[in-house]
Short mmCIF file of C-alpha atoms in Angstrom, two decimals:
data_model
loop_
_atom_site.label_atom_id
_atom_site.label_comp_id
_atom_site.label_asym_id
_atom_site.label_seq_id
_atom_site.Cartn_x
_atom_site.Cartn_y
_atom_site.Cartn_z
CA UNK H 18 -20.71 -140.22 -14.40
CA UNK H 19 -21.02 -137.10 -16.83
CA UNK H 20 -18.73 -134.67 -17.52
CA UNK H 21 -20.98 -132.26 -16.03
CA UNK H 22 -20.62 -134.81 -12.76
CA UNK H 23 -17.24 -134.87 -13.27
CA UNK H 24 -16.22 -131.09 -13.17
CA UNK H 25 -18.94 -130.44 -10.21
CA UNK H 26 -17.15 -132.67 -8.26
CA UNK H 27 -13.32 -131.48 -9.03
CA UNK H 28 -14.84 -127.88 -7.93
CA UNK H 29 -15.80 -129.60 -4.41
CA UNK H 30 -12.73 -131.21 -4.00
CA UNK H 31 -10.47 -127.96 -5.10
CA UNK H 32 -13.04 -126.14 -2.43
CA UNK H 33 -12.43 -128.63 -0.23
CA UNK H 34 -8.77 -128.24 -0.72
CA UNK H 35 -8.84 -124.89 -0.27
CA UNK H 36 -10.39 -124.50 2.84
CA UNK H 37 -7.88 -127.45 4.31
CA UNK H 38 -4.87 -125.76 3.71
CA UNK H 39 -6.31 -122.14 4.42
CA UNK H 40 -7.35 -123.56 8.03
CA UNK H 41 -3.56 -125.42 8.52
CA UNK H 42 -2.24 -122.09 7.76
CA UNK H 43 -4.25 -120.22 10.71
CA UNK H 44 -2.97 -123.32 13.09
CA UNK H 45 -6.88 -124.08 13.20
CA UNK H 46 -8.16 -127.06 14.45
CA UNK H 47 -11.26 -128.26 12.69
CA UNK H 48 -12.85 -128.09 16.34
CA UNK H 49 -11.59 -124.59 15.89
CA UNK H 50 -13.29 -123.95 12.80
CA UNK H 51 -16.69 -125.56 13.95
CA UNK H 52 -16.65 -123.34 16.68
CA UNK H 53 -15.65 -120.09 14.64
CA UNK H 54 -17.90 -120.87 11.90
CA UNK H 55 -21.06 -122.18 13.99
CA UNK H 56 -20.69 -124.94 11.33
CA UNK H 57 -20.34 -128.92 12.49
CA UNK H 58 -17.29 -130.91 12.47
CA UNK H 59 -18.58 -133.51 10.58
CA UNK H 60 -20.10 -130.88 7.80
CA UNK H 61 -16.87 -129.35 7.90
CA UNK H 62 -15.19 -133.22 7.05
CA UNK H 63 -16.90 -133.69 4.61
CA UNK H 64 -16.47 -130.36 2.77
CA UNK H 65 -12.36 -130.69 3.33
CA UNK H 66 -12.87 -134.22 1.72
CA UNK H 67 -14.88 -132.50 -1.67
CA UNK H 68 -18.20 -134.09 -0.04
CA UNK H 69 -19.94 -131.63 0.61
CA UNK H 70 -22.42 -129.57 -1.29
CA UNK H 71 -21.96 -126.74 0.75
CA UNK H 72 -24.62 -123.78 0.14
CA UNK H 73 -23.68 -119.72 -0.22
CA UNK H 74 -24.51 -118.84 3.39
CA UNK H 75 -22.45 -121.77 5.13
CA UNK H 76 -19.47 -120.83 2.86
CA UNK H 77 -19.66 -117.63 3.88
CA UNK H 78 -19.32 -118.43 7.45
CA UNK H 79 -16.57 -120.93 6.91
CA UNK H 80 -14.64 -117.65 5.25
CA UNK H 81 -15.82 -115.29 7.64
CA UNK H 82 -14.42 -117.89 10.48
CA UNK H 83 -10.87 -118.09 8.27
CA UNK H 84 -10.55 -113.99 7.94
CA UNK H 85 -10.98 -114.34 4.36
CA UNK H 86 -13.41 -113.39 1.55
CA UNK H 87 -16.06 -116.53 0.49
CA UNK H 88 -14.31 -115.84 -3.41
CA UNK H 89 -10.73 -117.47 -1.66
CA UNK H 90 -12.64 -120.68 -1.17
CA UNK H 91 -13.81 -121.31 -5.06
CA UNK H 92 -11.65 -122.20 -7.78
CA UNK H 93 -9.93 -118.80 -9.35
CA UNK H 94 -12.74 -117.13 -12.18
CA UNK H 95 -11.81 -113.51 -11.04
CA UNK H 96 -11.16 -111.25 -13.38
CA UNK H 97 -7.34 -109.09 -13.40
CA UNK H 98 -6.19 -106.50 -15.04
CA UNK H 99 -4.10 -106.57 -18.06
CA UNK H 100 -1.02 -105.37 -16.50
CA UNK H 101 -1.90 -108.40 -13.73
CA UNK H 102 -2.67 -110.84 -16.42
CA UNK H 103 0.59 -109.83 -18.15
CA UNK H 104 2.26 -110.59 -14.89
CA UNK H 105 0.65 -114.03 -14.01
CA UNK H 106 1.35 -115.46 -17.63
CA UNK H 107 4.77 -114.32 -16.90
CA UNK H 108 5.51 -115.63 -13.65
CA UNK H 109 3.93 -119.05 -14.35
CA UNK H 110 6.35 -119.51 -16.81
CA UNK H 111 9.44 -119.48 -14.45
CA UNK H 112 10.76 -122.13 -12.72
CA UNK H 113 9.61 -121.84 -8.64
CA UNK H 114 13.86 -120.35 -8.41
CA UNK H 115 13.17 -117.75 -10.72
CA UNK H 116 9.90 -116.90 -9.55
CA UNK H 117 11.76 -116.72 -5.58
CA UNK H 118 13.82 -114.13 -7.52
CA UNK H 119 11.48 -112.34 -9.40
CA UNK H 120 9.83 -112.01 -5.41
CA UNK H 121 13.16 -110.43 -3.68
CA UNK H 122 13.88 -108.10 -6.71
CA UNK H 123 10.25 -106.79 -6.27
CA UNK H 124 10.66 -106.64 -2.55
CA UNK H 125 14.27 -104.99 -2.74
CA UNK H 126 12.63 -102.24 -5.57
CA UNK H 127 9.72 -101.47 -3.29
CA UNK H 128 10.94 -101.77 -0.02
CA UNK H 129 9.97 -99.18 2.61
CA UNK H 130 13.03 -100.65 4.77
CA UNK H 131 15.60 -97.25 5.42
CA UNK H 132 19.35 -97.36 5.87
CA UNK H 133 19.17 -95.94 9.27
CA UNK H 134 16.47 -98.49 10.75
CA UNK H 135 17.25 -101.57 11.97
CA UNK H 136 14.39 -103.22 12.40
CA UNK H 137 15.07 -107.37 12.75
CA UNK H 138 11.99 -109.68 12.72
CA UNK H 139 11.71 -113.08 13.41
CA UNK H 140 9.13 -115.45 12.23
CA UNK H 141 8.44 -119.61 12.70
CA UNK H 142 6.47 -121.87 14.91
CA UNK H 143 6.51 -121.95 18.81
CA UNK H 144 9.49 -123.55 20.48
CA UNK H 145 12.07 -122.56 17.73
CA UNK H 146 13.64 -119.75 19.96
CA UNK H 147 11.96 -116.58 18.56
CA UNK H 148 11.62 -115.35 22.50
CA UNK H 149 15.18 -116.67 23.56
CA UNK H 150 17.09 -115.21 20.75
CA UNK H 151 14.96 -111.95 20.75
CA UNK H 152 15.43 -111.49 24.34
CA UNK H 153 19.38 -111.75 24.04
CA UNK H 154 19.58 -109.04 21.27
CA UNK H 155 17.71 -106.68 23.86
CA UNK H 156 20.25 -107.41 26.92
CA UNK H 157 23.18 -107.74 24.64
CA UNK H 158 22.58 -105.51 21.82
CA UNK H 159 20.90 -102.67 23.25
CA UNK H 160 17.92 -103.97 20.35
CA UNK H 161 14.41 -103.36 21.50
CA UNK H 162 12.22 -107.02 22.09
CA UNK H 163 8.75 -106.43 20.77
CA UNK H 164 6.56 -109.34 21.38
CA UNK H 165 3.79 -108.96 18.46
CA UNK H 166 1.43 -111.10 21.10
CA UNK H 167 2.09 -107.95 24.00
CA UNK H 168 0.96 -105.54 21.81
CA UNK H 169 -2.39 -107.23 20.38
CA UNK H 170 -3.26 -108.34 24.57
CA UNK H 171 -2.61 -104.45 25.45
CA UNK H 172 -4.60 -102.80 22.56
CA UNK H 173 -7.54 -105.49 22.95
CA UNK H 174 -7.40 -105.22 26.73
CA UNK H 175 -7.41 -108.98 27.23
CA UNK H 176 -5.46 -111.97 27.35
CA UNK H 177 -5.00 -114.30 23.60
CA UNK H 178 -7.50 -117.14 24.98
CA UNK H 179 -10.19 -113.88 26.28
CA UNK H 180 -9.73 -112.15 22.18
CA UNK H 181 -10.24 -115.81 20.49
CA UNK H 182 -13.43 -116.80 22.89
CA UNK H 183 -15.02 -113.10 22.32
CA UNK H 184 -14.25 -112.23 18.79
CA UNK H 185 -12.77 -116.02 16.88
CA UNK H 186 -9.78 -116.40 14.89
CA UNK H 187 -11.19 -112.77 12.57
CA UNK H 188 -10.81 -110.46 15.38
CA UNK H 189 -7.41 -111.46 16.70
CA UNK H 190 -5.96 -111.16 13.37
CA UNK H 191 -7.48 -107.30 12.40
CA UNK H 192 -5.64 -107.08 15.78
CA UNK H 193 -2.53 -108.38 14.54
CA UNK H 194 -2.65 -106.16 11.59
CA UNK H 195 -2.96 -103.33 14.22
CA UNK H 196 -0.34 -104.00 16.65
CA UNK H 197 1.87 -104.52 13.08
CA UNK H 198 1.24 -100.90 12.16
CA UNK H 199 1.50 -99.75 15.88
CA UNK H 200 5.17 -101.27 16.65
CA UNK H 201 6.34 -100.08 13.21
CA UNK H 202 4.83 -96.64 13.67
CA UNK H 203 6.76 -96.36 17.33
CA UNK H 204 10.17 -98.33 16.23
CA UNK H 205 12.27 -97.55 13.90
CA UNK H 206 15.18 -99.84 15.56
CA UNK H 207 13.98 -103.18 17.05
CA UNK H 208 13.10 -106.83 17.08
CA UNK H 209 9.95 -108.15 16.35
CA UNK H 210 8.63 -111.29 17.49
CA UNK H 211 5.80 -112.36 15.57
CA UNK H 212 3.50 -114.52 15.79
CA UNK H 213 3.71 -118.24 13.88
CA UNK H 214 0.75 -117.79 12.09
CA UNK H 215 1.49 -114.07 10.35
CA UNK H 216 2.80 -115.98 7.25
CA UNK H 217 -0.49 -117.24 6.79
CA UNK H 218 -1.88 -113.17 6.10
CA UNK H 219 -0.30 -111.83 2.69
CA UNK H 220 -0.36 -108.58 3.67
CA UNK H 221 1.01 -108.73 7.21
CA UNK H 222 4.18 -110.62 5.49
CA UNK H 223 4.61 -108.06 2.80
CA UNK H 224 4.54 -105.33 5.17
CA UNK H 225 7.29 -107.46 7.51
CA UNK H 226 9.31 -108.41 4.32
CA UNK H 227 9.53 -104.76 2.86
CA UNK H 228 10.32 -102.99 6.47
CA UNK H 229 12.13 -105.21 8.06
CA UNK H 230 15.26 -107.85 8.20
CA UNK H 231 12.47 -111.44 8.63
CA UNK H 232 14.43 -113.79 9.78
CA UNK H 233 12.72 -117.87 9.67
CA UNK H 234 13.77 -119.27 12.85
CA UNK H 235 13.05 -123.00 12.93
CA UNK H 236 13.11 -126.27 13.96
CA UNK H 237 12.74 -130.31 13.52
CA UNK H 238 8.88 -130.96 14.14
CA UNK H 239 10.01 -133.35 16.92
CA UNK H 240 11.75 -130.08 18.41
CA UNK H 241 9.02 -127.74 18.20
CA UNK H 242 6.61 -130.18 20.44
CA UNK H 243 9.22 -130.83 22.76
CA UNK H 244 10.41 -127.16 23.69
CA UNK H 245 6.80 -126.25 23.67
CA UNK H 246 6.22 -129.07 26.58
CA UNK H 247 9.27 -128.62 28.49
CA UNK H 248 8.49 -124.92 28.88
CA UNK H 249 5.01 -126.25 30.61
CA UNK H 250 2.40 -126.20 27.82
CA UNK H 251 0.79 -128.93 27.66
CA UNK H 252 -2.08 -127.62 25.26
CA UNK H 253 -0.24 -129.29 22.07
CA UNK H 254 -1.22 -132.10 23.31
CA UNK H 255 -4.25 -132.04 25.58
CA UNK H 256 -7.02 -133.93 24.05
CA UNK H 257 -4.81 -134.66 20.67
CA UNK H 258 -3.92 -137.98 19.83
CA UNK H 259 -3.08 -136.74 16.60
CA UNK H 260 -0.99 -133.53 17.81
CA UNK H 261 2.35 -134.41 15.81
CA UNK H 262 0.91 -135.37 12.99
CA UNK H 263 -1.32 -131.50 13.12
CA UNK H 264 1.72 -129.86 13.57
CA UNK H 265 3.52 -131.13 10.45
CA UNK H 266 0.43 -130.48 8.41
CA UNK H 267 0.79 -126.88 9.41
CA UNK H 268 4.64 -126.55 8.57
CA UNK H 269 3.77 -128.17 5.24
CA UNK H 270 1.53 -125.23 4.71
CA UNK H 271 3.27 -122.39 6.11
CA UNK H 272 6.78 -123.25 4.85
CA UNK H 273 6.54 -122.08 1.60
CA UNK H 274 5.90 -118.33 3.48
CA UNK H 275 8.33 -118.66 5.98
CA UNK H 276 10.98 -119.58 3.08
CA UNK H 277 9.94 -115.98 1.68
CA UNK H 278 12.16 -114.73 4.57
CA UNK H 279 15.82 -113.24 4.00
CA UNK H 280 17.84 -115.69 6.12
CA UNK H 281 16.97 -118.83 7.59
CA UNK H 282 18.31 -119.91 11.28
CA UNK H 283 18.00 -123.41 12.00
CA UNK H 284 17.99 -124.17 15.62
CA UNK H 285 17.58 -128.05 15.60
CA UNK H 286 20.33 -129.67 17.70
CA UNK H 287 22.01 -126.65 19.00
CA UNK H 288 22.54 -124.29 22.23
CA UNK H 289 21.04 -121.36 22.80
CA UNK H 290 24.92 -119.98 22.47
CA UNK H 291 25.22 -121.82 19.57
CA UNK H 292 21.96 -120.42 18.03
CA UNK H 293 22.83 -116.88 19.43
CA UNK H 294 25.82 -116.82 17.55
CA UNK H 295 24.21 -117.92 14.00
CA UNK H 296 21.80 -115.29 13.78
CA UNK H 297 24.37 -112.35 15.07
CA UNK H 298 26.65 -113.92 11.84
CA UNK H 299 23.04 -113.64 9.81
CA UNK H 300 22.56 -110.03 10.43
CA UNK H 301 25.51 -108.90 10.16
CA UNK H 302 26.36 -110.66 6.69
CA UNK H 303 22.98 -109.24 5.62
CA UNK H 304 24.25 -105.63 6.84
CA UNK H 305 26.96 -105.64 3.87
CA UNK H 306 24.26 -107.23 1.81
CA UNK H 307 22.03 -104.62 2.15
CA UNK H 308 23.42 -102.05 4.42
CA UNK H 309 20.16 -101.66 6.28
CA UNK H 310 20.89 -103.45 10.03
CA UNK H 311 23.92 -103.14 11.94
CA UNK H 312 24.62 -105.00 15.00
CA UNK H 313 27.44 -103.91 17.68
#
């Protein structure tokens, strides 16, 4: 094989690559993605694997079907400024620590967060407790509970399942970006469930990160799947012999952008009491942190 060969095929595999973990991310089957993308299952195989010599107009769909621009999908060329080249060569010096602090100093210097808001959010998969622990600061803290999901159904009209089917995976998520701005527009105190994908949209989690307390709320895998099921959802594992095994792909993915968040609460083997408590003793040791959410 030639060297020419050689580097086509590394620039298959890193698009390959690319669109894998930008799919995981979205919690997108590859069903999900054939569907979205009007391109086949098997195509989209054997592009995830580097196999495929995928033309222009089918990677365009494949992006437009992943909310992103066909550019995300090929190996970085793009061309930055000098103040972001400066930057990069910077950063990619520092260990991934450093660079985790280099993040919250930026976030702390540019954050749009005010002393007298107290705006919590919490972020993570389904069946860590988001909805259990959010609920309980509304009845016992007085805290408003906004459900992200509520305010995407009641601006679209329609139910999560009704915005997927009409307008894919694209459509829900300029939605999510619009029931973002909408709850932070109408709140300046509450709680913000959102949804377990958000991570996956770098300027959703900015916004979140820079306006509000983000709390990761999570779980073992094994957890996840089972609160998920015992609450009566069976979709995790409808038709998916392989559902586990999706799931952890999809924490691999996201949890380097849920770690981005200012605590962690790890719900794995305790009550809801138990949890309850932890992330009360979170905000408020964040309050003298930062000053910026008090608790009664």
């Amino acid at each position: 094989m030639s060297k020419d060969d050689n580097s086509n095929k590394d620039f298959l595999i890193q698009i390959g690559s690319n669109v894998r973990s930008l799919r995981a991310s979205r919690g997108m089957t590859r069903k999900m993605l054939a569907k979205d993308s009007s391109v086949s299952e098997r195509y989209l195989a054997n592009l995830e694997q580097g196999e495929g010599n995928i033309s222009i107009n089918l990677l365009r769909q494949v992006a437009n079907a992943l909310h992103t621009e066909p550019a995300k999908l090929l190996p970085r060329t793009d061309k930055r400024s000098p103040e972001q080249s400066l930057i990069n060569d910077f950063v990619t010096r520092l260990s991934r620590e450093e660079q985790q602090t280099a993040l919250k100093m930026l976030y702390q210097q540019f954050s749009a967060l005010q002393s007298e808001h107290t705006r919590i959010t919490l972020i993570g998969m389904r069946g860590a407790g988001k909805s259990t622990l959010g609920q309980l600061l509304e009845d016992r803290q007085s805290l408003a509970f906004v459900k992200l999901v509520d305010v995407i159904e009641s601006l679209a009209g329609m139910s999560v399942p009704e915005i997927l089917e009409f307008s894919g995976q694209s459509g829900y998520r300029r939605l999510e970006g619009d029931a973002l701005y909408e709850t932070l527009n109408q709140y300046d105190s509450c709680c913000i469930e959102a949804g377990g994908s958000i991570v996956s949209e770098a300027n959703e989690l900015n916004i979140l990160l820079t306006s509000s307390l983000v709390i990761w709320v999570k779980a073992s895998p094994q957890e996840h799947m089972d609160r998920v099921i015992a609450q009566g959802d069976m979709r995790p594992m409808a038709g998916n012999q392989h559902a586990m095994s999706d799931l952890e792909q999809i924490l691999a993915e996201r949890n380097p952008y849920y770690e981005q968040a200012h605590a962690i609460l790890d719900t794995s083997g305790k009550t809801v009491e138990q949890s309850y408590s932890d992330l009360v003793s979170i905000i408020h040791e964040q309050s003298n942190l930062n000053g910026s959410v008090e608790l009664n």
